[in-house]
PDB file of C-alpha atoms in Angstrom:
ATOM      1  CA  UNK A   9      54.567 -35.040  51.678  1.00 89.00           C
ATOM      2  CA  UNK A  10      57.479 -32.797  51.590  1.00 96.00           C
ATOM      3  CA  UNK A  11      60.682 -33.558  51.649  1.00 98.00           C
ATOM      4  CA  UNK A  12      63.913 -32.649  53.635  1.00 98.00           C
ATOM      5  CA  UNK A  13      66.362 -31.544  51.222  1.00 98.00           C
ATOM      6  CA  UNK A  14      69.864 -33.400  53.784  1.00 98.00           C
ATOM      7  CA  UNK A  15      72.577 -31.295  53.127  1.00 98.00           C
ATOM      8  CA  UNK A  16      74.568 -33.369  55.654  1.00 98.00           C
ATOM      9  CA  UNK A  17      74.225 -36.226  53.408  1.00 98.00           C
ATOM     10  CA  UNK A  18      74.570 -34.564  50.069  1.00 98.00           C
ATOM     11  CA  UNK A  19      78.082 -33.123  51.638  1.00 98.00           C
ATOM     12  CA  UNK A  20      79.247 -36.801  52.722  1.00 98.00           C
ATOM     13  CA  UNK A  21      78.194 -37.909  49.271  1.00 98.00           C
ATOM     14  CA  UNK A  22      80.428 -34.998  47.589  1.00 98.00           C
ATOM     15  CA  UNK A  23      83.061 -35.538  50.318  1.00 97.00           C
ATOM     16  CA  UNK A  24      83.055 -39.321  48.845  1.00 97.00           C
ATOM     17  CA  UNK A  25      83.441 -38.390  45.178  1.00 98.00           C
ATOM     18  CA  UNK A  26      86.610 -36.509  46.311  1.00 98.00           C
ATOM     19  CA  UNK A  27      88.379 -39.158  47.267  1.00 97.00           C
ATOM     20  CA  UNK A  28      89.554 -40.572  44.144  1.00 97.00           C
ATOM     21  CA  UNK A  29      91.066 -37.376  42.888  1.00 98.00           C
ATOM     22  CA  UNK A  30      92.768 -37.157  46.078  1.00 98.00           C
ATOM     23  CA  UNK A  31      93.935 -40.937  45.843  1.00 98.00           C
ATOM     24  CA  UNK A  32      95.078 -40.086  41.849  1.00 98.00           C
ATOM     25  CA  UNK A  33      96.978 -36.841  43.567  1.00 98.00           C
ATOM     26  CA  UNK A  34      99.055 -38.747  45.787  1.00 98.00           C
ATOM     27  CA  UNK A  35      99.898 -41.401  43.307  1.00 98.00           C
ATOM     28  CA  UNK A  36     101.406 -38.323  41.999  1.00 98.00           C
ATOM     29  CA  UNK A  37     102.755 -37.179  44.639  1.00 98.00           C
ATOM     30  CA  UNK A  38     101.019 -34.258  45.443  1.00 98.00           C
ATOM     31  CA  UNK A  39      98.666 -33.274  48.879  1.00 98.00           C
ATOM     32  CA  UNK A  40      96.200 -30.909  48.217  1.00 98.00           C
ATOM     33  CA  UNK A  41      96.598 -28.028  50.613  1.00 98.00           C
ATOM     34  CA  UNK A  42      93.991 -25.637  51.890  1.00 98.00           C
ATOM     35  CA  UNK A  43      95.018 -22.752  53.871  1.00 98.00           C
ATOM     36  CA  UNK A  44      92.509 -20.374  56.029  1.00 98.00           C
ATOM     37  CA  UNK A  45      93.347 -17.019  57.177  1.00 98.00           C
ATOM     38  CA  UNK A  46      91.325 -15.204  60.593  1.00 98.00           C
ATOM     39  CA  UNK A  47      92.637 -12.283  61.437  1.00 98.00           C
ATOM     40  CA  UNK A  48      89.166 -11.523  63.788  1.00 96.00           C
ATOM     41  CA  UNK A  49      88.184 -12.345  67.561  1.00 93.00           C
ATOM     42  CA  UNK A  50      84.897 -13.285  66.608  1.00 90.00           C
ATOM     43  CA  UNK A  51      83.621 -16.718  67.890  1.00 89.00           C
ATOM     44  CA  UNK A  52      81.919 -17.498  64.599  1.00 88.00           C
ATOM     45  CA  UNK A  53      84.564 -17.214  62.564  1.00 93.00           C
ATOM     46  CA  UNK A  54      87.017 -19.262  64.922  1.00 94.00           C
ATOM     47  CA  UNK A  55      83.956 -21.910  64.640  1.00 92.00           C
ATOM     48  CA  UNK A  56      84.297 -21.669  60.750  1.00 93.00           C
ATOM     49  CA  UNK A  57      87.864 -21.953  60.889  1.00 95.00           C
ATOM     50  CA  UNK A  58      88.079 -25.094  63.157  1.00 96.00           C
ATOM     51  CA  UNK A  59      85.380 -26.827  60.609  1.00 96.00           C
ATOM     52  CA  UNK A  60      87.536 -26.681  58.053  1.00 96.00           C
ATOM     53  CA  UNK A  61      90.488 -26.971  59.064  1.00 97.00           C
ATOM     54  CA  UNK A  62      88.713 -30.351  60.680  1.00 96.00           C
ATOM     55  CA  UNK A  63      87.256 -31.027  57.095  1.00 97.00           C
ATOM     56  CA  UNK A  64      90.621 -30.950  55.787  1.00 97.00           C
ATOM     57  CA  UNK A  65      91.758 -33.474  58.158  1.00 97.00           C
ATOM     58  CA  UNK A  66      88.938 -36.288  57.463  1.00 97.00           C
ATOM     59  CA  UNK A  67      89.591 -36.417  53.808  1.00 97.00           C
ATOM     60  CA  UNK A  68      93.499 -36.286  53.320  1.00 97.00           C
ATOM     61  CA  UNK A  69      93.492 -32.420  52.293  1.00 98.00           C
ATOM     62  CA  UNK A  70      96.645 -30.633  54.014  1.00 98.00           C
ATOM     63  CA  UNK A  71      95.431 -28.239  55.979  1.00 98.00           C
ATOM     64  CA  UNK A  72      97.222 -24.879  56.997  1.00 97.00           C
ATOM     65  CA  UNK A  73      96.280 -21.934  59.153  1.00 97.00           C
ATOM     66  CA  UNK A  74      97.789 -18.570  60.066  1.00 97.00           C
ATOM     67  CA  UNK A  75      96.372 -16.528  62.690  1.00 97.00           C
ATOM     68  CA  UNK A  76      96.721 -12.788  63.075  1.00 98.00           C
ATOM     69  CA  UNK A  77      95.600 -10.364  65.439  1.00 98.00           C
ATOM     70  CA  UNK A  78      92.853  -8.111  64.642  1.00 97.00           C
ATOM     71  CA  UNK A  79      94.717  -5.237  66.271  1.00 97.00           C
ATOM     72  CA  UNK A  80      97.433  -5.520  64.155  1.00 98.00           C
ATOM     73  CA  UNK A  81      97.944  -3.360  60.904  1.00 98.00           C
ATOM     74  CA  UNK A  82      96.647  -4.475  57.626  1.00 98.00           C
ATOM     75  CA  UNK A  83      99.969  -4.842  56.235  1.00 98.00           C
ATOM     76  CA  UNK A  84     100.694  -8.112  58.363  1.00 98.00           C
ATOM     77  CA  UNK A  85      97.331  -9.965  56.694  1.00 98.00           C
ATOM     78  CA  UNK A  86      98.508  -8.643  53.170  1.00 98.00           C
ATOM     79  CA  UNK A  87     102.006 -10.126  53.774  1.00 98.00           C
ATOM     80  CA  UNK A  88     100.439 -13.416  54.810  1.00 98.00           C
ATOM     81  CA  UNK A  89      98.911 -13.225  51.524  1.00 98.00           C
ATOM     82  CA  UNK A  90     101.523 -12.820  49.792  1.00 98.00           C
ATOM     83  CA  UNK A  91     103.441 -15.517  51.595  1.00 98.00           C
ATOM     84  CA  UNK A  92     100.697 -18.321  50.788  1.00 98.00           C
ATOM     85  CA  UNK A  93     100.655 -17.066  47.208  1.00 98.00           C
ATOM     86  CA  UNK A  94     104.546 -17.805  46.916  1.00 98.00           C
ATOM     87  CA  UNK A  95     104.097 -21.322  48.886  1.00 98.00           C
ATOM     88  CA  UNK A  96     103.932 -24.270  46.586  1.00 97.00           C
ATOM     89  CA  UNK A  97     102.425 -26.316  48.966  1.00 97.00           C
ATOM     90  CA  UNK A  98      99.356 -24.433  49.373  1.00 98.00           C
ATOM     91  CA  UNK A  99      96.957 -24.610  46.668  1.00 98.00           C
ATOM     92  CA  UNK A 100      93.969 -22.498  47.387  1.00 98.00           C
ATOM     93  CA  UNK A 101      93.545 -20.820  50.566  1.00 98.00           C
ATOM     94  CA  UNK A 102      91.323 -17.985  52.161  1.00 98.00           C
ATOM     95  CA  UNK A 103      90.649 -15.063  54.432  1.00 98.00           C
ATOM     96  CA  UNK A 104      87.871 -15.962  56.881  1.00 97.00           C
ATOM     97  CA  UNK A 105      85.404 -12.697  56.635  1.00 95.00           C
ATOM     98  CA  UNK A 106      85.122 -10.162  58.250  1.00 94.00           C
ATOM     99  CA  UNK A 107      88.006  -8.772  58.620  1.00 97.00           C
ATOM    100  CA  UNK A 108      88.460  -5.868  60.676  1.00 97.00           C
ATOM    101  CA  UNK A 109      87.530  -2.118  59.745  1.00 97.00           C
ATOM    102  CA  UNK A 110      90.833  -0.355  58.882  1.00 97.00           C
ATOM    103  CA  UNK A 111      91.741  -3.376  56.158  1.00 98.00           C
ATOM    104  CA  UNK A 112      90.063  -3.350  53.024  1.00 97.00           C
ATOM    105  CA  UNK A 113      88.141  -6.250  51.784  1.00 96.00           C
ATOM    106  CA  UNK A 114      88.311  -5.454  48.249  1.00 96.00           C
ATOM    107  CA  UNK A 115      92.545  -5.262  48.539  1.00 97.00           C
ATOM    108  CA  UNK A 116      92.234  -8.841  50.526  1.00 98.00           C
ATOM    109  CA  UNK A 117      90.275 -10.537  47.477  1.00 98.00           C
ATOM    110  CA  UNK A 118      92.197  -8.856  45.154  1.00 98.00           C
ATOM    111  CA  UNK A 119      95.962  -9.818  46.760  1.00 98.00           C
ATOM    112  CA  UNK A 120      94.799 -13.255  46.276  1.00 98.00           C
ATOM    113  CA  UNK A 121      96.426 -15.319  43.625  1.00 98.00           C
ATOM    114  CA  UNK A 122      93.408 -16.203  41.329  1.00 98.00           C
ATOM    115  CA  UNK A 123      94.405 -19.535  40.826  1.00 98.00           C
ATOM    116  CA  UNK A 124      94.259 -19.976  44.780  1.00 98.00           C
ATOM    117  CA  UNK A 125      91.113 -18.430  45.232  1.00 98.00           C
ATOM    118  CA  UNK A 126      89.465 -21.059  45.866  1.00 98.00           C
ATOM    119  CA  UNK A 127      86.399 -18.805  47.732  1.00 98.00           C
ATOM    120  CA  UNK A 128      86.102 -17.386  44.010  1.00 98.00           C
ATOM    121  CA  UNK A 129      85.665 -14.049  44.960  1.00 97.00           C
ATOM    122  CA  UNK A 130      88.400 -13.108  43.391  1.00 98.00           C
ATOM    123  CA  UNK A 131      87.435  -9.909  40.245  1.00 98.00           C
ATOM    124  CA  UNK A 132      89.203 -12.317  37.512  1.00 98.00           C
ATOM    125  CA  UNK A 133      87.345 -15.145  38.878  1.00 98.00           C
ATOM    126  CA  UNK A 134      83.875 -13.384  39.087  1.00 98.00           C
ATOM    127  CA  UNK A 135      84.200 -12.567  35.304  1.00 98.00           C
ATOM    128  CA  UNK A 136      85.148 -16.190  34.505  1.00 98.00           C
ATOM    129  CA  UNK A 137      82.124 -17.080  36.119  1.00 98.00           C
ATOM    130  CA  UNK A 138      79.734 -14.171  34.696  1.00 97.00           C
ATOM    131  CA  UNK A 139      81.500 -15.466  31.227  1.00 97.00           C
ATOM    132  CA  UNK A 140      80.594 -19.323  31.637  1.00 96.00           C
ATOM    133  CA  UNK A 141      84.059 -20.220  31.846  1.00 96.00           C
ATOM    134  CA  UNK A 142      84.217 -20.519  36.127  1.00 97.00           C
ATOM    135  CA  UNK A 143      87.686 -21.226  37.407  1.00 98.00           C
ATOM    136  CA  UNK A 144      86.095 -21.878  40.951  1.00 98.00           C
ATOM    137  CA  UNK A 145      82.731 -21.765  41.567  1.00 98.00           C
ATOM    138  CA  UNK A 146      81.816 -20.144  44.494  1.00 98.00           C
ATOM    139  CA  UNK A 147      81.139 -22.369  47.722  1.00 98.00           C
ATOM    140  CA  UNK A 148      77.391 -21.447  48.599  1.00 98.00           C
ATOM    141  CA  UNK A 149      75.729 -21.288  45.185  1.00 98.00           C
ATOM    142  CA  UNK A 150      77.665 -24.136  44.184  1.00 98.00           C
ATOM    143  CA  UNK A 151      76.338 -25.953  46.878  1.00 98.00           C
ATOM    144  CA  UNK A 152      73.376 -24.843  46.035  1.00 98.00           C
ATOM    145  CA  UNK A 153      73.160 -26.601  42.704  1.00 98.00           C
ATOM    146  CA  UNK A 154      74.280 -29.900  43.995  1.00 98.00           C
ATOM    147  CA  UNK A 155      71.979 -29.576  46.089  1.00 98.00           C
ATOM    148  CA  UNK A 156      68.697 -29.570  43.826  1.00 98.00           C
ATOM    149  CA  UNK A 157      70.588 -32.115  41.273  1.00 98.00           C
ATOM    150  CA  UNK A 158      70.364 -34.342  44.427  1.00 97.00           C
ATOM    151  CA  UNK A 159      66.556 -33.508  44.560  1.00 97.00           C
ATOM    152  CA  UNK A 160      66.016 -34.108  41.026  1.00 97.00           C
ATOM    153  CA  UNK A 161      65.151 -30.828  40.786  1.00 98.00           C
ATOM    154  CA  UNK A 162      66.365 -29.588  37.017  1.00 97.00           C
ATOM    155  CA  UNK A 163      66.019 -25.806  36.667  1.00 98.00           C
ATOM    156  CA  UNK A 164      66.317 -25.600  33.072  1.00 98.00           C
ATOM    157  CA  UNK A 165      62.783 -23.554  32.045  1.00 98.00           C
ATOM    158  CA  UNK A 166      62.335 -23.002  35.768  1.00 98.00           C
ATOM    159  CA  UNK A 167      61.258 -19.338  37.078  1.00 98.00           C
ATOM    160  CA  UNK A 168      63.850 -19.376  40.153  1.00 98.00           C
ATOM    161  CA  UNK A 169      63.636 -16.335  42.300  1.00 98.00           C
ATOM    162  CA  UNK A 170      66.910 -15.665  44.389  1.00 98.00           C
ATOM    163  CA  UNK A 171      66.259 -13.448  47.874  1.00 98.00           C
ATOM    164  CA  UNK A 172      69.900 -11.405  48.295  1.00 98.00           C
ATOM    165  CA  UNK A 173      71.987  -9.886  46.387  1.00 98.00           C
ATOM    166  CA  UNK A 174      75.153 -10.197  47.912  1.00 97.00           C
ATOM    167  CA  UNK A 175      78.418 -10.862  45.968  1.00 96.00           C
ATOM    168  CA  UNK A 176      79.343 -13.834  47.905  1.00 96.00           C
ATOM    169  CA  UNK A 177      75.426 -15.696  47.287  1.00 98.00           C
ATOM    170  CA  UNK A 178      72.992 -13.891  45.398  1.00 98.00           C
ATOM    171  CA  UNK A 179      74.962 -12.548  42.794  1.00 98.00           C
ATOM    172  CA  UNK A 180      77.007 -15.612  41.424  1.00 98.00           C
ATOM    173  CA  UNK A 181      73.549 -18.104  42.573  1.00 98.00           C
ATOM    174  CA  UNK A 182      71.637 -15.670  39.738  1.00 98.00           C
ATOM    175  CA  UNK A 183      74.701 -16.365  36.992  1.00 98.00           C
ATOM    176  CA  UNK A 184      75.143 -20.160  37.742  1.00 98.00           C
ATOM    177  CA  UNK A 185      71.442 -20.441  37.436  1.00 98.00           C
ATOM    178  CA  UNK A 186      70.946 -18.435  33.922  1.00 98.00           C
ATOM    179  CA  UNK A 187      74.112 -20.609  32.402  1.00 97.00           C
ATOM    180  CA  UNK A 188      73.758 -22.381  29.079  1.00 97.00           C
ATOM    181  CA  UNK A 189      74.754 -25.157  31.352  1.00 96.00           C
ATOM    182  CA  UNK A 190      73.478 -28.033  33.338  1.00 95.00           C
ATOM    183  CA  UNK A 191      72.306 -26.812  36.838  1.00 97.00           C
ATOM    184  CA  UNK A 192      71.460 -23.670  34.727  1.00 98.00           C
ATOM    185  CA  UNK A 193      69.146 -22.387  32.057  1.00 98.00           C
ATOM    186  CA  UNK A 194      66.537 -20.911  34.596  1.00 98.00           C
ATOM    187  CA  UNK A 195      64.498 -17.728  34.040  1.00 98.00           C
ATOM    188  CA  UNK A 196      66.582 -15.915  37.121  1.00 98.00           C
ATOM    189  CA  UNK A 197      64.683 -13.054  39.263  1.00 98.00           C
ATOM    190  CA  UNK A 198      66.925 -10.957  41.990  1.00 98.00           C
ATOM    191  CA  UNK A 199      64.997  -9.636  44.347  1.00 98.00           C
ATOM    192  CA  UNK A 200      66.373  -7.476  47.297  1.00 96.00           C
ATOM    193  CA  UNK A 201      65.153  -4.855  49.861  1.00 93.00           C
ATOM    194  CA  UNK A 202      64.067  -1.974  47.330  1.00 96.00           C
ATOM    195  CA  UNK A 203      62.216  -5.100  45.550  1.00 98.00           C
ATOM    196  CA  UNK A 204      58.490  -3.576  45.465  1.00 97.00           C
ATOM    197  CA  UNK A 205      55.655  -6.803  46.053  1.00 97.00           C
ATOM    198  CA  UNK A 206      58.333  -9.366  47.009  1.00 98.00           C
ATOM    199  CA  UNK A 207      55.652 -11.823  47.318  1.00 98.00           C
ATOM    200  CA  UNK A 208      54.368 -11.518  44.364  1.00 98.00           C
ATOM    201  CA  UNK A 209      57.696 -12.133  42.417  1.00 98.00           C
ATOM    202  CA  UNK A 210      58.549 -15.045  45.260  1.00 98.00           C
ATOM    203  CA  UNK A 211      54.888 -16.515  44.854  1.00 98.00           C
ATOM    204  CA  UNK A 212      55.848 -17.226  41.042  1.00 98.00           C
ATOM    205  CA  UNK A 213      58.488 -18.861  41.587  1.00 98.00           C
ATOM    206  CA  UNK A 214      59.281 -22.963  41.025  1.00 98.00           C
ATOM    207  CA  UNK A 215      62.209 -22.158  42.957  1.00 98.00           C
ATOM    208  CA  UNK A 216      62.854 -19.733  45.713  1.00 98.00           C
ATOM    209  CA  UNK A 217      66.649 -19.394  47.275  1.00 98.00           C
ATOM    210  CA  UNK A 218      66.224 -17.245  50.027  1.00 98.00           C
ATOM    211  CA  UNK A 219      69.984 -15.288  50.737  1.00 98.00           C
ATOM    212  CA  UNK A 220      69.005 -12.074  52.301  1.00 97.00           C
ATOM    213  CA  UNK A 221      70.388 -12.149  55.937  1.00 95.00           C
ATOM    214  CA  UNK A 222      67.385 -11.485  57.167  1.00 96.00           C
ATOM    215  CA  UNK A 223      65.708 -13.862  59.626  1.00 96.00           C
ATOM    216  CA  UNK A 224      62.211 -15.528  58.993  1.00 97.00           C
ATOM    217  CA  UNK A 225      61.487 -13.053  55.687  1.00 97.00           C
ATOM    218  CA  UNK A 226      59.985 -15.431  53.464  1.00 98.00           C
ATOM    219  CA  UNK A 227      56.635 -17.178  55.144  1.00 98.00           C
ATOM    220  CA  UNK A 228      54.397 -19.895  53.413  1.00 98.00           C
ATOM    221  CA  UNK A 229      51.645 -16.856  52.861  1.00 98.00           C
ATOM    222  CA  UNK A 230      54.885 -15.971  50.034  1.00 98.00           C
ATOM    223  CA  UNK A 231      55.224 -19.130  48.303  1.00 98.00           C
ATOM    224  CA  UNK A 232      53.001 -21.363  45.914  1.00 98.00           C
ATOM    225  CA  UNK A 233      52.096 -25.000  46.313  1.00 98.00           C
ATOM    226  CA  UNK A 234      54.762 -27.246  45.429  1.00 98.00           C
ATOM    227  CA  UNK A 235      57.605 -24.646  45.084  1.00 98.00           C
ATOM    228  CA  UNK A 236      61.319 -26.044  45.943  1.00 98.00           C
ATOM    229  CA  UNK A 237      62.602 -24.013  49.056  1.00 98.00           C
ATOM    230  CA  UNK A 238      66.539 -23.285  49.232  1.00 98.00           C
ATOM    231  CA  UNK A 239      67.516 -21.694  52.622  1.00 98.00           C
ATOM    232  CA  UNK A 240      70.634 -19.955  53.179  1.00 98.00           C
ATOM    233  CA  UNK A 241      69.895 -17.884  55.624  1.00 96.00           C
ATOM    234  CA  UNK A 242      71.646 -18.361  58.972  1.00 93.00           C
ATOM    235  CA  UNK A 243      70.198 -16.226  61.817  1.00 91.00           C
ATOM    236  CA  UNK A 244      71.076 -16.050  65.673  1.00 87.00           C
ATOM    237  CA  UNK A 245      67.722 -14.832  67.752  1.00 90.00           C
ATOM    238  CA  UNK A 246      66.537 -14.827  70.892  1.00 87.00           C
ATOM    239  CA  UNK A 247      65.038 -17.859  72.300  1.00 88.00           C
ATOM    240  CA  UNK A 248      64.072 -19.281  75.729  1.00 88.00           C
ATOM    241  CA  UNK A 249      66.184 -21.727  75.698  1.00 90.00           C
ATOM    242  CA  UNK A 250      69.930 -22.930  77.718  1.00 87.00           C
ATOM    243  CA  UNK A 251      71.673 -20.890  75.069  1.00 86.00           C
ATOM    244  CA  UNK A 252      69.431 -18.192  74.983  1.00 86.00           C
ATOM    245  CA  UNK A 253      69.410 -18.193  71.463  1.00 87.00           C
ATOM    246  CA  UNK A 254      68.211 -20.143  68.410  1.00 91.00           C
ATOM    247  CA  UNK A 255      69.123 -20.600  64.562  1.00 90.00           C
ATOM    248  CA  UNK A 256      66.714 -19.675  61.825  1.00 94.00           C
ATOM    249  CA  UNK A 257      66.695 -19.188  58.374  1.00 96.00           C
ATOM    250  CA  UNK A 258      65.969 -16.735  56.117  1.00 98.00           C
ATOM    251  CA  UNK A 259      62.571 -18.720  55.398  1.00 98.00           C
ATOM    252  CA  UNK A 260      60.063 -19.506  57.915  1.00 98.00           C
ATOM    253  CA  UNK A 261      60.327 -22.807  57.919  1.00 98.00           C
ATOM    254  CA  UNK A 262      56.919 -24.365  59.212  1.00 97.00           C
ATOM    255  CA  UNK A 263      54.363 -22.151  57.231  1.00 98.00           C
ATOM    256  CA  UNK A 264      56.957 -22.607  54.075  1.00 98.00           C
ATOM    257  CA  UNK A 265      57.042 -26.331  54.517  1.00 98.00           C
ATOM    258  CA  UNK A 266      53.023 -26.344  54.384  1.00 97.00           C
ATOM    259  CA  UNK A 267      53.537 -25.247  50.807  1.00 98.00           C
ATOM    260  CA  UNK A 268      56.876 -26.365  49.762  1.00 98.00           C
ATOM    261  CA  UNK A 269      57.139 -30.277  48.163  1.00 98.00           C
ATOM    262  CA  UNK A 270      61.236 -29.942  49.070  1.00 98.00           C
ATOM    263  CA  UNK A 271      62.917 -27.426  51.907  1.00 98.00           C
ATOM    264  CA  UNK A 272      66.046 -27.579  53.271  1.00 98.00           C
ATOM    265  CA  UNK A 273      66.338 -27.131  57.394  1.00 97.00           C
ATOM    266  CA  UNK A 274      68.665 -24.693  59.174  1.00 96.00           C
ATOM    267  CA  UNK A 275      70.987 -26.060  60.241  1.00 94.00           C
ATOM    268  CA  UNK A 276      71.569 -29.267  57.890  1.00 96.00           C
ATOM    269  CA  UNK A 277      70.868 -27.604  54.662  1.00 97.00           C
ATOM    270  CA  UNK A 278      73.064 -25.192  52.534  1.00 98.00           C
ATOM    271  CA  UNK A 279      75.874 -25.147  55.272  1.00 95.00           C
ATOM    272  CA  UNK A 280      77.543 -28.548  55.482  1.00 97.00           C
ATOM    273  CA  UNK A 281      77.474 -27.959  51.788  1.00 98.00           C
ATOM    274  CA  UNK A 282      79.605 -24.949  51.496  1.00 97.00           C
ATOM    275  CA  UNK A 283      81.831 -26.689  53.144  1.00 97.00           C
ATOM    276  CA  UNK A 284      81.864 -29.896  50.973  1.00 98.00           C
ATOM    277  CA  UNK A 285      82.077 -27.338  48.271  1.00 98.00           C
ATOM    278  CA  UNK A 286      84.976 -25.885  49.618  1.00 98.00           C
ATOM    279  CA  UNK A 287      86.871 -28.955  49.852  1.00 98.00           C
ATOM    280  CA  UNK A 288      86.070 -29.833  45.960  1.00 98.00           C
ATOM    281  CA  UNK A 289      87.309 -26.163  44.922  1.00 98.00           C
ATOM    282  CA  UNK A 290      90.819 -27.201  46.790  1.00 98.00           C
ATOM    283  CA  UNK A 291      91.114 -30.247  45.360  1.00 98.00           C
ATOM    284  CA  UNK A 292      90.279 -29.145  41.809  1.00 98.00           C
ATOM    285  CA  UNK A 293      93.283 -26.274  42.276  1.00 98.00           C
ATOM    286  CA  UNK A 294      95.727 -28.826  43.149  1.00 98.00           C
ATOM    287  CA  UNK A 295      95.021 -30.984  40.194  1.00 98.00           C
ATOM    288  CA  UNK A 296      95.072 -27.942  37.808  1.00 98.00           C
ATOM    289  CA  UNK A 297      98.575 -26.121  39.544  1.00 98.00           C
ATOM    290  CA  UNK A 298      99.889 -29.732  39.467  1.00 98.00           C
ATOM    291  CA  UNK A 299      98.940 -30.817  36.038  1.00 98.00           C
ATOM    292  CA  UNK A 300      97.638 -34.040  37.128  1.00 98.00           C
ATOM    293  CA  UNK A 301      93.756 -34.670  36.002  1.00 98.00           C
ATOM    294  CA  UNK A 302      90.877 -35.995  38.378  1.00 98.00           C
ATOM    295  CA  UNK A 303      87.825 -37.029  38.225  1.00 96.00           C
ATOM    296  CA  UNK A 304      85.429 -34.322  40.216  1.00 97.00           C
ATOM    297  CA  UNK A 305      81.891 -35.509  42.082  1.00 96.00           C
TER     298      UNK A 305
END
């Protein structure tokens, strides 16, 4: 029988654990604050936004948002940078991506104070976590590995195979997972689109998180019986349906489940977790810009 990996209910489960190190914050006087940045029309992103800003809300995390319009020059999202950076009541914040073509992305994560980088994208951040010494770990992968310690799933002498090699999932989900650390101590294989036989690397695998961006790659013909399915992946295609569209991961997800003895759904897997983990990377800022210690789920 395999089993539905809930990431709504792993989320409300970290969401829970939070609250104590919120409570011990206010004691102290302090409300964690968690600014978001869109500078885009896109409806996605607004939808992203208004989650957590919502998020925010439900568990006593201040939340703050600036808006700015795309058409408007790069130097007005840099100076709201710089302006949350200076603002002691804001404690991590970020830019909802993309933003649009003449600003750089690279000078956005880069203008961001590390310690408020709570994203963790951030090039000082990225080397803390490469190092084993992670100031923030990033939302998604992070996610990720609360995730399978929910499942029971321990990866140490695992062969994990992570789809994607993107610097916001794949990258920093291959360095969590080959930590001297618990959640880590897996043999790690990256496998992207010049990957030659990817189902022959993906049909090895005890683990398979699938981060590519590309919809339905991984079938059940690519995976062995019993392997632990981690879907990222979150697709938009056609459908004949009221919306004229449906969601689909990067896996597909009824030949996979036929082989898989845990899989997570899209939606209700990875994302409400990002999300969760988003919330935990804010409060953990606060306590260390503060000075006042919490307990963390």
């Amino acid at each position: 029988m395999t089993e539905l990996i809930d990431g709504n209910a792993v989320a409300a489960d970290v969401r829970a654990g939070l609250e104590s190190g919120i409570e011990t914050l206010a004691d102290a006087g302090v409300t964690p604050g968690l600014a978001t940045v869109l500078m885009s029309d896109d409806p996605a992103s607004e939808t992203y936004v208004s989650m957590k800003q919502r998020d925010c809300e439900e568990v006593g995390i201040n939340g703050i948002h600036a808006e700015i319009d795309p058409e408007e020059p790069a130097e007005e999202l840099y100076a709201t940078i710089d302006d949350l950076n200076g603002d002691p009541d804001v404690h991590g914040f970020l830019v909802q991506m993309p933003v649009p073509d003449h600003v750089d992305t690279r000078e956005v994560i880069r203008r961001i104070d590390p310690r408020k980088d709570v994203d963790g994208f951030h090039p000082e951040n990225v080397g803390r976590l490469v190092a084993g010494d992670a100031r923030f770990k990033p939302c998604t992968p992070h996610g990720v590995q609360k995730l399978l310690e929910a499942t029971g799933v321990d990866t140490e002498g695992k062969d994990v195979v992570v789809v994607g090699r993107s610097d916001i999932v794949g990258k920093p989900m291959a360095n969590l997972l080959i930590q001297k650390a618990p959640g880590g101590n897996a043999t790690t294989t990256v496998c992207h689109s010049r990957t030659k036989d990817l189902a022959a690397k993906t049909r090895a695998a005890d683990v398979v998180v699938a981060a590519a961006g590309v919809p339905e790659l991984v079938t059940g013909e690519m995976l062995s019986e019993g392997v632990v399915v981690i879907d990222v992946g979150v697709n938009r295609v056609d459908a004949d349906n009221e919306r004229g569209y449906e969601l689909v991961g990067d896996v597909e997800f009824g030949s996979a489940k036929e082989k898989a003895s845990a899989i997570t759904p899209v939606p209700g897997g990875v994302g409400p977790m990002t999300r969760a983990m988003l919330l935990y990377n804010a409060v953990k800022a606060a306590s260390e810009q503060s000075g006042v210690p919490v307990d963390l789920p």
